[in-house]
Coordinates of C-alpha atoms in Angstrom, one line a residue:
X1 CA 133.3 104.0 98.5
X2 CA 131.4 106.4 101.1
X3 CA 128.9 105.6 103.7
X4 CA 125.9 107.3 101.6
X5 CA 126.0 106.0 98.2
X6 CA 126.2 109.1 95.6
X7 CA 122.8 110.6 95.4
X8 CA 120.9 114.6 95.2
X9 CA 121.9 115.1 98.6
X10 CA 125.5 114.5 98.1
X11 CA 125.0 116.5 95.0
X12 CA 123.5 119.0 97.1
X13 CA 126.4 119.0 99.9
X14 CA 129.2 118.9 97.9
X15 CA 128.2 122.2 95.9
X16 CA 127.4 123.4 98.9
X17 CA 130.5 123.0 100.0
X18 CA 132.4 124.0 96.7
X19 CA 130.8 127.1 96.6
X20 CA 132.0 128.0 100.4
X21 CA 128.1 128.1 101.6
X22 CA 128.9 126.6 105.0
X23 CA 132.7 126.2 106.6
X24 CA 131.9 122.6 107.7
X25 CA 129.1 120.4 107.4
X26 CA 126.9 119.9 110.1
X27 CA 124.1 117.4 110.0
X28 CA 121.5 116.1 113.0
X29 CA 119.7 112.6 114.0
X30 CA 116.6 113.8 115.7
X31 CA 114.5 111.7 116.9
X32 CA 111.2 111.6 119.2
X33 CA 112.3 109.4 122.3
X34 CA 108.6 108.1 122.7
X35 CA 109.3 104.3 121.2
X36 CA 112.3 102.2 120.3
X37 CA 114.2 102.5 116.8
X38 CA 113.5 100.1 113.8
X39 CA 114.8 99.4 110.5
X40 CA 113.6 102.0 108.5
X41 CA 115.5 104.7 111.1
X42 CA 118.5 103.2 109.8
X43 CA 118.2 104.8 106.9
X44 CA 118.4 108.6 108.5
X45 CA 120.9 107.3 110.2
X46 CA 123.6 106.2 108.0
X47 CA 122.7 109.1 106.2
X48 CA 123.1 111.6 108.9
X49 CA 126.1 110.1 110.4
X50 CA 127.6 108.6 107.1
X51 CA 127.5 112.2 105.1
X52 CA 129.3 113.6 108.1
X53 CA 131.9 111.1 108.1
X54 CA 132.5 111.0 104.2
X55 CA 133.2 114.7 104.1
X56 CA 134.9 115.5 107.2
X57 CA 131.8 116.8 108.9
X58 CA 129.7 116.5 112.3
X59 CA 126.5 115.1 113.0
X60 CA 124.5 115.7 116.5
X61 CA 121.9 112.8 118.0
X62 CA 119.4 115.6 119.2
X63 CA 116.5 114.3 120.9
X64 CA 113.6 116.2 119.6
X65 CA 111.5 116.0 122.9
X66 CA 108.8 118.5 123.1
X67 CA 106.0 116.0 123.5
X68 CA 106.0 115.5 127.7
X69 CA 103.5 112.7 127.7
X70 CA 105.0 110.2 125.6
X71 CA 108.6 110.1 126.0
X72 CA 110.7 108.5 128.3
X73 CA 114.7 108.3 129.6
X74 CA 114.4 104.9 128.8
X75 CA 113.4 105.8 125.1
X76 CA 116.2 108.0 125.2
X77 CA 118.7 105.9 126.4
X78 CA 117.4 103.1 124.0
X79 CA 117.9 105.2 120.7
X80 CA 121.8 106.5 121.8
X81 CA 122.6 102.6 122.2
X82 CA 120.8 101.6 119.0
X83 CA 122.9 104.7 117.2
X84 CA 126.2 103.6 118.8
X85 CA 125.7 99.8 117.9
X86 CA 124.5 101.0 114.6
X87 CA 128.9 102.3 114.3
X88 CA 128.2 105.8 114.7
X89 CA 129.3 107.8 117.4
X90 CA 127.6 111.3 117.7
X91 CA 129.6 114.3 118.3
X92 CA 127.3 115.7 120.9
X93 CA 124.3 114.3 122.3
X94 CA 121.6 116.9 122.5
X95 CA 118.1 118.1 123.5
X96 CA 115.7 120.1 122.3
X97 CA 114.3 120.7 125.8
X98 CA 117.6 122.7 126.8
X99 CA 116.4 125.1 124.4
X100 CA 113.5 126.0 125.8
X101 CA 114.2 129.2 127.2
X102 CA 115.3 130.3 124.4
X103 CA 112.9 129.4 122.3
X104 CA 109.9 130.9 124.8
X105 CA 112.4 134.4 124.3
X106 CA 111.6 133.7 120.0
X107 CA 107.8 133.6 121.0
X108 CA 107.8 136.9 122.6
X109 CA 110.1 138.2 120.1
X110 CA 107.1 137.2 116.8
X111 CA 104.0 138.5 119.4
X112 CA 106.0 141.7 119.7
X113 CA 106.7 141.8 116.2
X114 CA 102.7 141.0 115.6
X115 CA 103.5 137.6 114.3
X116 CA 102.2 135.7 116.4
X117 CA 98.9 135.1 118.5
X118 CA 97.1 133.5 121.7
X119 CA 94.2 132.1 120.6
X120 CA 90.9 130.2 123.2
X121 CA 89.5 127.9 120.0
X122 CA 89.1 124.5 120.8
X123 CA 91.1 122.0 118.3
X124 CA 88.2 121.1 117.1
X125 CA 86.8 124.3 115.7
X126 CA 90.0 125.6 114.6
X127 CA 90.6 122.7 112.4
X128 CA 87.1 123.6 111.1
X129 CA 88.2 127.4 111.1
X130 CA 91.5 126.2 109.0
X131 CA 89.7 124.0 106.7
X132 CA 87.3 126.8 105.6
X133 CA 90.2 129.3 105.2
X134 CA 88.8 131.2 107.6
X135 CA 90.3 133.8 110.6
X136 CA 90.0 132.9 114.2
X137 CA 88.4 135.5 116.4
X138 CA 91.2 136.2 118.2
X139 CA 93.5 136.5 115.7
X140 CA 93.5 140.7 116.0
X141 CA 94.6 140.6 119.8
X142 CA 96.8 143.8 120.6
X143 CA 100.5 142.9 121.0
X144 CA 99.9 143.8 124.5
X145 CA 97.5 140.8 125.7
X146 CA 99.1 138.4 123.5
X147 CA 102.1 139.2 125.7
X148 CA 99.9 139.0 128.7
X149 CA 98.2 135.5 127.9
X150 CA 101.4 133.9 126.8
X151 CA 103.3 134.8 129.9
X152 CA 100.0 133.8 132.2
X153 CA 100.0 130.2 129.5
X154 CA 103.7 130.1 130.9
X155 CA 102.6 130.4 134.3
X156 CA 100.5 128.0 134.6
X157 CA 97.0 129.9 135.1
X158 CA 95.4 128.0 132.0
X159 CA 94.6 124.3 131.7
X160 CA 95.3 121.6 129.0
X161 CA 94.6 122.2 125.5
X162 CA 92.5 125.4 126.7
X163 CA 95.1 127.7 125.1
X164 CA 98.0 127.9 122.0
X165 CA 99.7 130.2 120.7
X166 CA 99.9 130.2 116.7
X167 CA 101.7 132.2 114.0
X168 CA 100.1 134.7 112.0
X169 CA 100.9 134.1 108.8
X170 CA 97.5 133.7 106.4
X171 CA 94.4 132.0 107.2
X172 CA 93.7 131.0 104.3
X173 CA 96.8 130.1 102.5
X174 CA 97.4 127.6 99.7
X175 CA 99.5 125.5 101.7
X176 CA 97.4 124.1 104.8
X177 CA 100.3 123.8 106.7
X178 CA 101.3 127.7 107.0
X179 CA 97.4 128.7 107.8
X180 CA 98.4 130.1 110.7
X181 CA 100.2 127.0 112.6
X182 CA 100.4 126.5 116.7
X183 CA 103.5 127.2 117.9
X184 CA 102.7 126.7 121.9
X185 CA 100.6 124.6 123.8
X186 CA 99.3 124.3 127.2
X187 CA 100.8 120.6 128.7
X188 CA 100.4 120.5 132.3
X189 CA 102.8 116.9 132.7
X190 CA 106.4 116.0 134.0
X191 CA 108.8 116.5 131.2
X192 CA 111.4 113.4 131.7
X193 CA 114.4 115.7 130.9
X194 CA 113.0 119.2 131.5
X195 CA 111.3 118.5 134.8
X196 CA 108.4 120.9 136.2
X197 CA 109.8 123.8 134.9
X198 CA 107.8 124.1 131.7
X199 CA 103.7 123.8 131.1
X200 CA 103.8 125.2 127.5
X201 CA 105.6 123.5 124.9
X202 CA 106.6 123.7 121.4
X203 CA 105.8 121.9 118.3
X204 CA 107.8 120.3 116.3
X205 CA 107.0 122.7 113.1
X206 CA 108.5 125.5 115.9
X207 CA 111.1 124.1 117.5
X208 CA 112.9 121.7 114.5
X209 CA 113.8 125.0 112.9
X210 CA 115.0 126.4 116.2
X211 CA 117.1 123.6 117.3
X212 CA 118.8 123.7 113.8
X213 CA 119.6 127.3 113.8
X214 CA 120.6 127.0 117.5
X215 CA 123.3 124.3 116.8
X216 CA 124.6 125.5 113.4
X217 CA 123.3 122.5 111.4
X218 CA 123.8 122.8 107.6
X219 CA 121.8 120.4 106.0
X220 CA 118.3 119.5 107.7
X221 CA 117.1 116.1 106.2
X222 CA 114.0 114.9 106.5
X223 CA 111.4 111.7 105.2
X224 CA 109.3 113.3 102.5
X225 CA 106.2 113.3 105.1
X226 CA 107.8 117.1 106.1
X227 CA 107.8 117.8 102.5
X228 CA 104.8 120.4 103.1
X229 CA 106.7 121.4 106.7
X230 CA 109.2 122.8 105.1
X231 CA 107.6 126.5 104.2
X232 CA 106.9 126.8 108.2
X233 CA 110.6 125.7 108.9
X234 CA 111.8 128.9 105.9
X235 CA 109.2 131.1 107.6
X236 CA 110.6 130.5 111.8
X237 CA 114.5 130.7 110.3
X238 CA 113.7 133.6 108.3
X239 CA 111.7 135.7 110.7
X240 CA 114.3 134.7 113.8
X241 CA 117.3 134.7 112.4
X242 CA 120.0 137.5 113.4
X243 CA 117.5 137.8 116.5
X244 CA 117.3 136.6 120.0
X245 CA 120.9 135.9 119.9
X246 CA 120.5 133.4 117.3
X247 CA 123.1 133.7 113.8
X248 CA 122.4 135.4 110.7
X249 CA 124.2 133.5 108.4
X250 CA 124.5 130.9 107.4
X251 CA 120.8 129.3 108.0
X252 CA 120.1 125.7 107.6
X253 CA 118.3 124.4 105.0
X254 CA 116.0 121.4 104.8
X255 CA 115.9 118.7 102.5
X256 CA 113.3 115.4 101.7
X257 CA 114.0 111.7 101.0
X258 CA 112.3 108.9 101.0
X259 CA 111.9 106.5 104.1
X260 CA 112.7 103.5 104.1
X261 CA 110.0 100.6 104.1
X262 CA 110.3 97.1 103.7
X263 CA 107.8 94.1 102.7
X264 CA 106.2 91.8 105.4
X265 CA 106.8 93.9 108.3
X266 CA 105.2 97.2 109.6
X267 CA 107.1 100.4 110.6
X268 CA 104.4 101.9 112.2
X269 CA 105.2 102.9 116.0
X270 CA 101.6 102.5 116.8
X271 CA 101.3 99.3 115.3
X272 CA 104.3 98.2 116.9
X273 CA 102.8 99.2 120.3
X274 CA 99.4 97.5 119.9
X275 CA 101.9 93.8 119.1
X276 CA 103.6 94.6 122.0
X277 CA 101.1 95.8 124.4
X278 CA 99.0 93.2 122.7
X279 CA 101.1 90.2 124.0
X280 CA 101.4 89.0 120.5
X281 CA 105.6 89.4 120.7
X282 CA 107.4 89.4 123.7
X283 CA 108.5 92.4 124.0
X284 CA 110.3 95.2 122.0
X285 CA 113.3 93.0 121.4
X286 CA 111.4 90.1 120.4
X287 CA 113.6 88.8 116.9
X288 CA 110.2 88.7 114.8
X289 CA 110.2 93.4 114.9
X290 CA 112.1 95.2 113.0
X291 CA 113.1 97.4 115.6
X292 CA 117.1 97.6 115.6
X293 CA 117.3 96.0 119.3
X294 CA 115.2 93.0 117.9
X295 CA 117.3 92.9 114.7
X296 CA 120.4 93.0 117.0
X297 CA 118.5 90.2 119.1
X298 CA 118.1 88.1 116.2
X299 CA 121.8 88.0 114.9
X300 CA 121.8 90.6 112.6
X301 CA 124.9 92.5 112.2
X302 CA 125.1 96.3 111.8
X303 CA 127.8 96.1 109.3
X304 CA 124.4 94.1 107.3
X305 CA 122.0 97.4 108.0
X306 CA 124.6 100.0 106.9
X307 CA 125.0 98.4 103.7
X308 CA 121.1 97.5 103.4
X309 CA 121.1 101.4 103.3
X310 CA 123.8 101.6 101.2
X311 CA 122.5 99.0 98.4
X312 CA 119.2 100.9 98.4
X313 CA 120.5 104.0 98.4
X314 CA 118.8 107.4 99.0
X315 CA 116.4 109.0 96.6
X316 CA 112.9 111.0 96.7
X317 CA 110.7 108.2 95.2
X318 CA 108.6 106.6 98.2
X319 CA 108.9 102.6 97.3
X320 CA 108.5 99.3 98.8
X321 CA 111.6 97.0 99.2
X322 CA 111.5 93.2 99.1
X323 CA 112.5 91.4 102.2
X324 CA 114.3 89.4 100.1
X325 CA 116.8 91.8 99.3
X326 CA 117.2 92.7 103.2
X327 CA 117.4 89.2 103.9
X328 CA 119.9 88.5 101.0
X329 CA 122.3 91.7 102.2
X330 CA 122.1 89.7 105.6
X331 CA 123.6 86.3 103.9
X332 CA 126.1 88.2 102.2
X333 CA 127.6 89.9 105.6
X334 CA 127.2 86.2 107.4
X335 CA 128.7 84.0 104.3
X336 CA 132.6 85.2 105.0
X337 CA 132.5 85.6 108.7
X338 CA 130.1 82.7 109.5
X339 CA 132.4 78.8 110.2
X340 CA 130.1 76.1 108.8
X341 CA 129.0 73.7 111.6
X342 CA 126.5 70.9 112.2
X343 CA 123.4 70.7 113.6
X344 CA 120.3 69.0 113.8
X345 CA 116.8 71.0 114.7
X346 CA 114.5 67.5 114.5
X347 CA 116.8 64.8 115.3
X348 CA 116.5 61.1 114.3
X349 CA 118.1 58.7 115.8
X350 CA 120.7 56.3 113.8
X351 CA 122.4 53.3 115.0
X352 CA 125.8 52.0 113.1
X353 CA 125.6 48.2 113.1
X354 CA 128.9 47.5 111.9
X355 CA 131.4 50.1 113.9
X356 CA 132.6 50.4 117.7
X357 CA 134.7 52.8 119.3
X358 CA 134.5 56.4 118.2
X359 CA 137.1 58.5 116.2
X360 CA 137.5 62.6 115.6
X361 CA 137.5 63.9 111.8
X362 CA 139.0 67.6 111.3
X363 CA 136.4 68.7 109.6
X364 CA 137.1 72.3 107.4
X365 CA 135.1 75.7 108.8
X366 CA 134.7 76.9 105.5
X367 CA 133.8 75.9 102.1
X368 CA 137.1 76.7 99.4
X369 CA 135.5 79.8 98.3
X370 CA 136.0 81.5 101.1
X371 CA 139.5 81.4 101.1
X372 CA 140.3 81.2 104.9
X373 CA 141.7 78.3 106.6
X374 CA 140.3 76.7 110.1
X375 CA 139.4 72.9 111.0
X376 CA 137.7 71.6 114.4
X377 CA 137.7 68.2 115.4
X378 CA 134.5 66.0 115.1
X379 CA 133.4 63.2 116.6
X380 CA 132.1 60.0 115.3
X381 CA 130.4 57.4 117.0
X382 CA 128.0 54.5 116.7
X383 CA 125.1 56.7 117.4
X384 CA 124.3 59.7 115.4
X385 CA 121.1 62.2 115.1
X386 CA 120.3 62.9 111.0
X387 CA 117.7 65.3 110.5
X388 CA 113.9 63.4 110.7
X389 CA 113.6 65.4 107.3
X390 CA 116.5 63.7 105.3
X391 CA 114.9 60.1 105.7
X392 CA 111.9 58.5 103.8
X393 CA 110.4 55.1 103.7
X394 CA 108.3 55.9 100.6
X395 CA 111.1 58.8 98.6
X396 CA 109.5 61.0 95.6
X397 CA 111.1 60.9 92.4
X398 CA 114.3 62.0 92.6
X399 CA 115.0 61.9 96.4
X400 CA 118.5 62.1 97.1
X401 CA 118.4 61.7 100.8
X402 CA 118.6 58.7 103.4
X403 CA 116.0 56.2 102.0
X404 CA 115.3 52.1 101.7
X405 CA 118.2 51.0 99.1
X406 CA 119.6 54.7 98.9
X407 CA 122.9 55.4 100.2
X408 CA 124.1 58.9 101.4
X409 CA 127.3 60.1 102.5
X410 CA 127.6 61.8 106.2
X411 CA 128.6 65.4 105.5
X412 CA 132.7 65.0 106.3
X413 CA 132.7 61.4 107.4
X414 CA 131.1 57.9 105.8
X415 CA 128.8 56.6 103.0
X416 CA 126.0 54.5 105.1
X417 CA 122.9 52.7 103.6
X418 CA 120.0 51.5 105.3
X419 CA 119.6 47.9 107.3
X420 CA 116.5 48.3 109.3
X421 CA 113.6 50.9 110.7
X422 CA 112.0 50.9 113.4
X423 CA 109.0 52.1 114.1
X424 CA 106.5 52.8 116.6
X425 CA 102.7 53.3 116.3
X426 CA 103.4 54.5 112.8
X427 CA 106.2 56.7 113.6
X428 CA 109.7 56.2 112.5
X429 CA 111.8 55.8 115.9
X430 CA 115.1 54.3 114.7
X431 CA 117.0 53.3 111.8
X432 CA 119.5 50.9 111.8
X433 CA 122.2 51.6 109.0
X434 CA 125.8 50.3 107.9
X435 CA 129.1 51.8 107.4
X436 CA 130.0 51.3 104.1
X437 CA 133.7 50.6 104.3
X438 CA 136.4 52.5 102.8
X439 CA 134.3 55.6 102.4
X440 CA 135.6 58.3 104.4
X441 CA 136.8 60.4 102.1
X442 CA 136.6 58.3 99.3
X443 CA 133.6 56.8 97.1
X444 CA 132.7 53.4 97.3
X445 CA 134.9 50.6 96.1
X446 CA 131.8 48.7 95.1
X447 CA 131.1 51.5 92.5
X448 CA 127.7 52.0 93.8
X449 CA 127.8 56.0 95.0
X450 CA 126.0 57.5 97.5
X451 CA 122.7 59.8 96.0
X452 CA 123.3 63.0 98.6
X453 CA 125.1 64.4 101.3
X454 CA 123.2 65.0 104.4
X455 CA 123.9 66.4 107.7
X456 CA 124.5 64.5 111.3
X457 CA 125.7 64.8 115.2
X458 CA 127.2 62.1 117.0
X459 CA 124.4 61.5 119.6
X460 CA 127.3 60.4 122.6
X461 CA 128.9 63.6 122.0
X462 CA 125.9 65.9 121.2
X463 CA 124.8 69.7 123.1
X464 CA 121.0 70.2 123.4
X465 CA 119.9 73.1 121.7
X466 CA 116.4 74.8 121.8
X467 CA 116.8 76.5 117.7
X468 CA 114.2 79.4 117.3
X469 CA 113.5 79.6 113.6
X470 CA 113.0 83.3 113.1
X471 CA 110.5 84.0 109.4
X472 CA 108.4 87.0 108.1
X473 CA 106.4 88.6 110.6
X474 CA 103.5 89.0 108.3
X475 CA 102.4 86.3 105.3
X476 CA 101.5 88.8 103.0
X477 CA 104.0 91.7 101.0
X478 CA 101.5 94.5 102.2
X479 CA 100.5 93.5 106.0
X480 CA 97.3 96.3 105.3
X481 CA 96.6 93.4 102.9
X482 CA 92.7 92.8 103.6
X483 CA 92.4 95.7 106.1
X484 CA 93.3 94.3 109.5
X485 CA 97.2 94.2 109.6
X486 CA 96.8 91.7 112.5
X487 CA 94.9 89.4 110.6
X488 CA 98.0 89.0 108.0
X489 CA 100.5 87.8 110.7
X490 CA 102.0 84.7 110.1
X491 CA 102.0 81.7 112.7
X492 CA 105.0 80.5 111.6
X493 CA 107.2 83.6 112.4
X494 CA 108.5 81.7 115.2
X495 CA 108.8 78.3 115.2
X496 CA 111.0 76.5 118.0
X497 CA 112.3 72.9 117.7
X498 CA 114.8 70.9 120.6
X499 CA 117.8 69.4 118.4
X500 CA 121.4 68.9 119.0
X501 CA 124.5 70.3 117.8
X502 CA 128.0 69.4 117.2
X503 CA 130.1 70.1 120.2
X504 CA 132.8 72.4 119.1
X505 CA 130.6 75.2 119.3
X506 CA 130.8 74.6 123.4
X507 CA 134.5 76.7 123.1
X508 CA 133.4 79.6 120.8
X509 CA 132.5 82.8 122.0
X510 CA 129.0 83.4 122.4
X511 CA 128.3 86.2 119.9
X512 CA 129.9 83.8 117.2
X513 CA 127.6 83.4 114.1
X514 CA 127.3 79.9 112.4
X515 CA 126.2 78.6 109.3
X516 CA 124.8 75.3 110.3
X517 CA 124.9 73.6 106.9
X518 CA 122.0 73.3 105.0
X519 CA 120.1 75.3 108.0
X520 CA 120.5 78.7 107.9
X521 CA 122.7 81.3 109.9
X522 CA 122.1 81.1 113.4
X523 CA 123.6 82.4 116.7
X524 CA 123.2 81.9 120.5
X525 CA 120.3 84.6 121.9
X526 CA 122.3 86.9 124.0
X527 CA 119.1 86.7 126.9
X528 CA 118.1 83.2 126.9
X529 CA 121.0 81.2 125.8
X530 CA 123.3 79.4 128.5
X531 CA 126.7 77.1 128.2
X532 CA 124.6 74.3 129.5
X533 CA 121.1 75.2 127.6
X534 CA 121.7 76.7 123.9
X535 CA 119.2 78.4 122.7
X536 CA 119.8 79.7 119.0
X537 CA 118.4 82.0 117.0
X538 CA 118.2 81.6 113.4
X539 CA 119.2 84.9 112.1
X540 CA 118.2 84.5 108.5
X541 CA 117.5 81.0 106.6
X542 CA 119.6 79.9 103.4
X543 CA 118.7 81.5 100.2
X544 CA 116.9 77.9 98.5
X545 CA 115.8 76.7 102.0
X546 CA 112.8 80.3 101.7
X547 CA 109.6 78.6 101.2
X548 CA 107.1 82.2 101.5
X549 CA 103.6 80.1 101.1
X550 CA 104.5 78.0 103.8
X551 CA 105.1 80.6 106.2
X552 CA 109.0 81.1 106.7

């Protein structure tokens, strides 16, 4: 099975190849380097990258930078990182802002040909000029002055925003988008990869085309938002191609699908931004995003995001998905590489009346249905930490954890029942239990079997651990839910307890991923954690543990 799951657009490429249209296909990533990549990027990019793996092909990571006051090298740098830990690894890494010579040479090339325009209008009442279908007053400049203004906009002479230069196509035509777009602008700001060279620069509708007819791409694909866009990218390819030095045949063609979105979370860069800036995450890798260097954070592996895409495959119907699914994909990927461990997040503490010394169990990695073969030694000693959650002094109906006159078995070692609690100003402190004898790895000779299997850690031989319990970002499906998104964010997305785990973990290599049993998946941060302080992150809870109303 390929990459991108079979879909129009690998209906569409493979005619295209059958038929001989282009030699080799070439495909692009471009994104704006003004913010960090999330989630629903992932899906452009396996689909990019995946298409031009599954059928021999290329793909570029082309940075479409024509917007000087909002992106950045770091942004830059950020996205190539995110693409490579993604699994992809572009054939050239590119920039729209190398083109722009070339591209300033197209501009001249329409005004000579009396296809393009400078016109003074303010945005404001050319959007009003546009809405009513009407002409701007400049639009019947002599070829002459146009050529005049736009090399004086290149120069400098004009200020911010006082100046673009727009196609002339029809001002009142049935598709907004081609009433006669800008092409140019006057920016007078740093460009982070260009320099000062340049204080006019294109827009995307202008230079998207460009930059695919420049490099030879095949297949331009695009989120459904460009759906309009698309009759401005036909009308720059058809009226430059075969000119300025630029190819003839064959052109690129652009295609739509639908981006990918995903339940209790946002996408929205701006959004994103005002969490950020906002103080309300820590940052852009804070585990709660769904930005891929927060997903990567939390635990999450690529090989789980390229088949998230895969699973949900690629089609032109915008729709929601269910977290669940994502976080269900995630589980799957974990389940086979994961060794099952113990730890406890909210420790209690138990004391064995009836055994001294200590001993060390081999205790398996992984459950029989795995298939794969692995034990670790684990200690046992007089003193252990259970989980405050597995005891009760008053048990519903039906409890089958540690209770008064309930025994449970200690996940790989002994059936215990209770002796005595101790409490303190109404808190449970300490219980006192019994081994019963005979029980490791048998039941009880008495007959009378334990009601559950519960979790522990020797407390002698015990590693503190600060575990960061990672839910939904947002407690409703539809964070616009109510109006204010910000209002919908849930305060249990992050939840932190101090526990203890089992000390085997103390030898495995830090970017090992657990299961602890009956916890969830979790794994050491890469920023915070240290040998002597664990911190761990858990990357995604277990399937029955889910509880949505009470906040992840």
């Amino acid at each position: 099975m390929g990459l991108v799951p079979p879909c129009f657009i690998t209906e569409i490429v493979e005619k295209d190849l059958r038929e001989g249209k282009y030699k080799k296909l070439l495909t692009r990533f471009p994104p704006e380097p003004n913010g960090y990549l999330h989630i629903g990027h992932a899906r452009s990019i396996v689909l990019n990258f995946g298409l031009a793996l599954d059928y021999g092909g290329e793909c570029n990571l082309r940075y479409d930078d024509t917007n000087p006051e909002t992106e950045k090298e770091e942004y830059a740098r950020a996205i190539e990182e995110d693409v490579r830990w993604l699994g992809f690894t572009p054939d050239r890494v590119l920039y729209a802002s190398d083109y722009f010579e070339i591209m300033y040479r197209c501009a001249l090339e329409l005004i000579q040909e009396g296809k393009a325009y400078v016109d003074d209008l303010s945005e404001e009442e050319m959007s009003e000029l546009r809405a009513q279908g009407k002409p701007s007053p400049y639009r019947n400049r002599s070829v002459e002055e146009n050529l005049e203004l736009f090399e004086r906009m290149r120069r400098g002479e004009f200020p911010t925003g006082s100046r673009v230069l727009r196609a002339k196509i029809d001002p009142a035509h049935p598709n907004f988008k081609l009433r006669d777009p800008v092409l140019y602008r006057v920016v007078h700001a740093p460009h982070y990869h260009a320099g000062n060279r340049w204080v006019i620069y294109p827009l995307y509708d202008y230079a998207h085309p460009l930059e695919d007819l420049i490099e030879g791409v095949s297949h331009s694909l695009c989120t459904l938002e460009f759906e309009n866009n698309r009759a401005i990218y036909d009308w720059v390819i058809e009226n430059l191609k075969g000119k300025c030095g630029l190819s003839e045949s064959p052109r690129p063609y652009q295609y739509e699908f639908a981006r990918l979105d995903l339940t209790h979370t946002v996408l929205s860069k701006r959004k994103l931004i005002r969490m950020v800036e906002g103080g309300l995450v820590t940052g852009w890798d804070d585990p709660r995003l769904p930005t891929l260097r927060a997903l990567r954070r939390r635990g999450v592996r690529p090989e789980a995001i390229r088949e998230f895409v895969r699973r949900t495959g690629i089609s032109r119907h915008e729709a929601r998905i269910e977290m669940e699914l994502f976080e269900e994909v995630v589980r799957d990927d974990l389940n086979p590489i994961a060794p099952r461990v113990l730890g406890v997040l909210e420790p209690l503490r138990v004391v064995l009346t009836n055994y001294q010394g200590e001993e060390w169990l081999e205790a398996p990695y992984w459950p029989r249905d795995i298939g794969k073969e692995g034990t670790r030694p684990l200690p046992f000693s007089p003193e252990l930490f259970i989980e405050r959650s597995d005891f009760s002094l008053n048990p519903p109906k039906g409890w089958k954890r540690f209770a008064p006159g309930q025994r449970v078995r200690l996940r790989h070692a002994y059936v215990v029942e209770l002796e005595d609690v101790v409490e303190e100003n109404g808190e449970v402190k300490l219980l006192k239990a019994r081994v019963v004898p005979g029980t490791l790895g048998a039941n009880p000779l008495d007959g009378i079997k334990p009601k559950g299997v519960i979790h522990w850690v020797s407390a002698r031989h015990a590693l503190p651990a600060e575990f960061r319990l990672y839910g939904r970002l947002f407690l409703t499906e539809d964070p616009e839910e109510g109006g204010d998104f910000l209002k919908n964010l849930n305060p249990k997305a992050l939840e932190v307890k101090q526990g203890f785990m089992e000390p085997s973990v103390a030898q495995d290599p830090p970017e090992t991923r657990y299961q602890l049993e009956r916890l969830g998946y979790f794994w050491q941060d890469p920023v915070d954690s240290r040998p002597g302080r664990l911190v761990m992150n858990r990357i995604v809870p277990l399937k029955e543990g889910y509880r949505p109303q009470e906040g992840g």
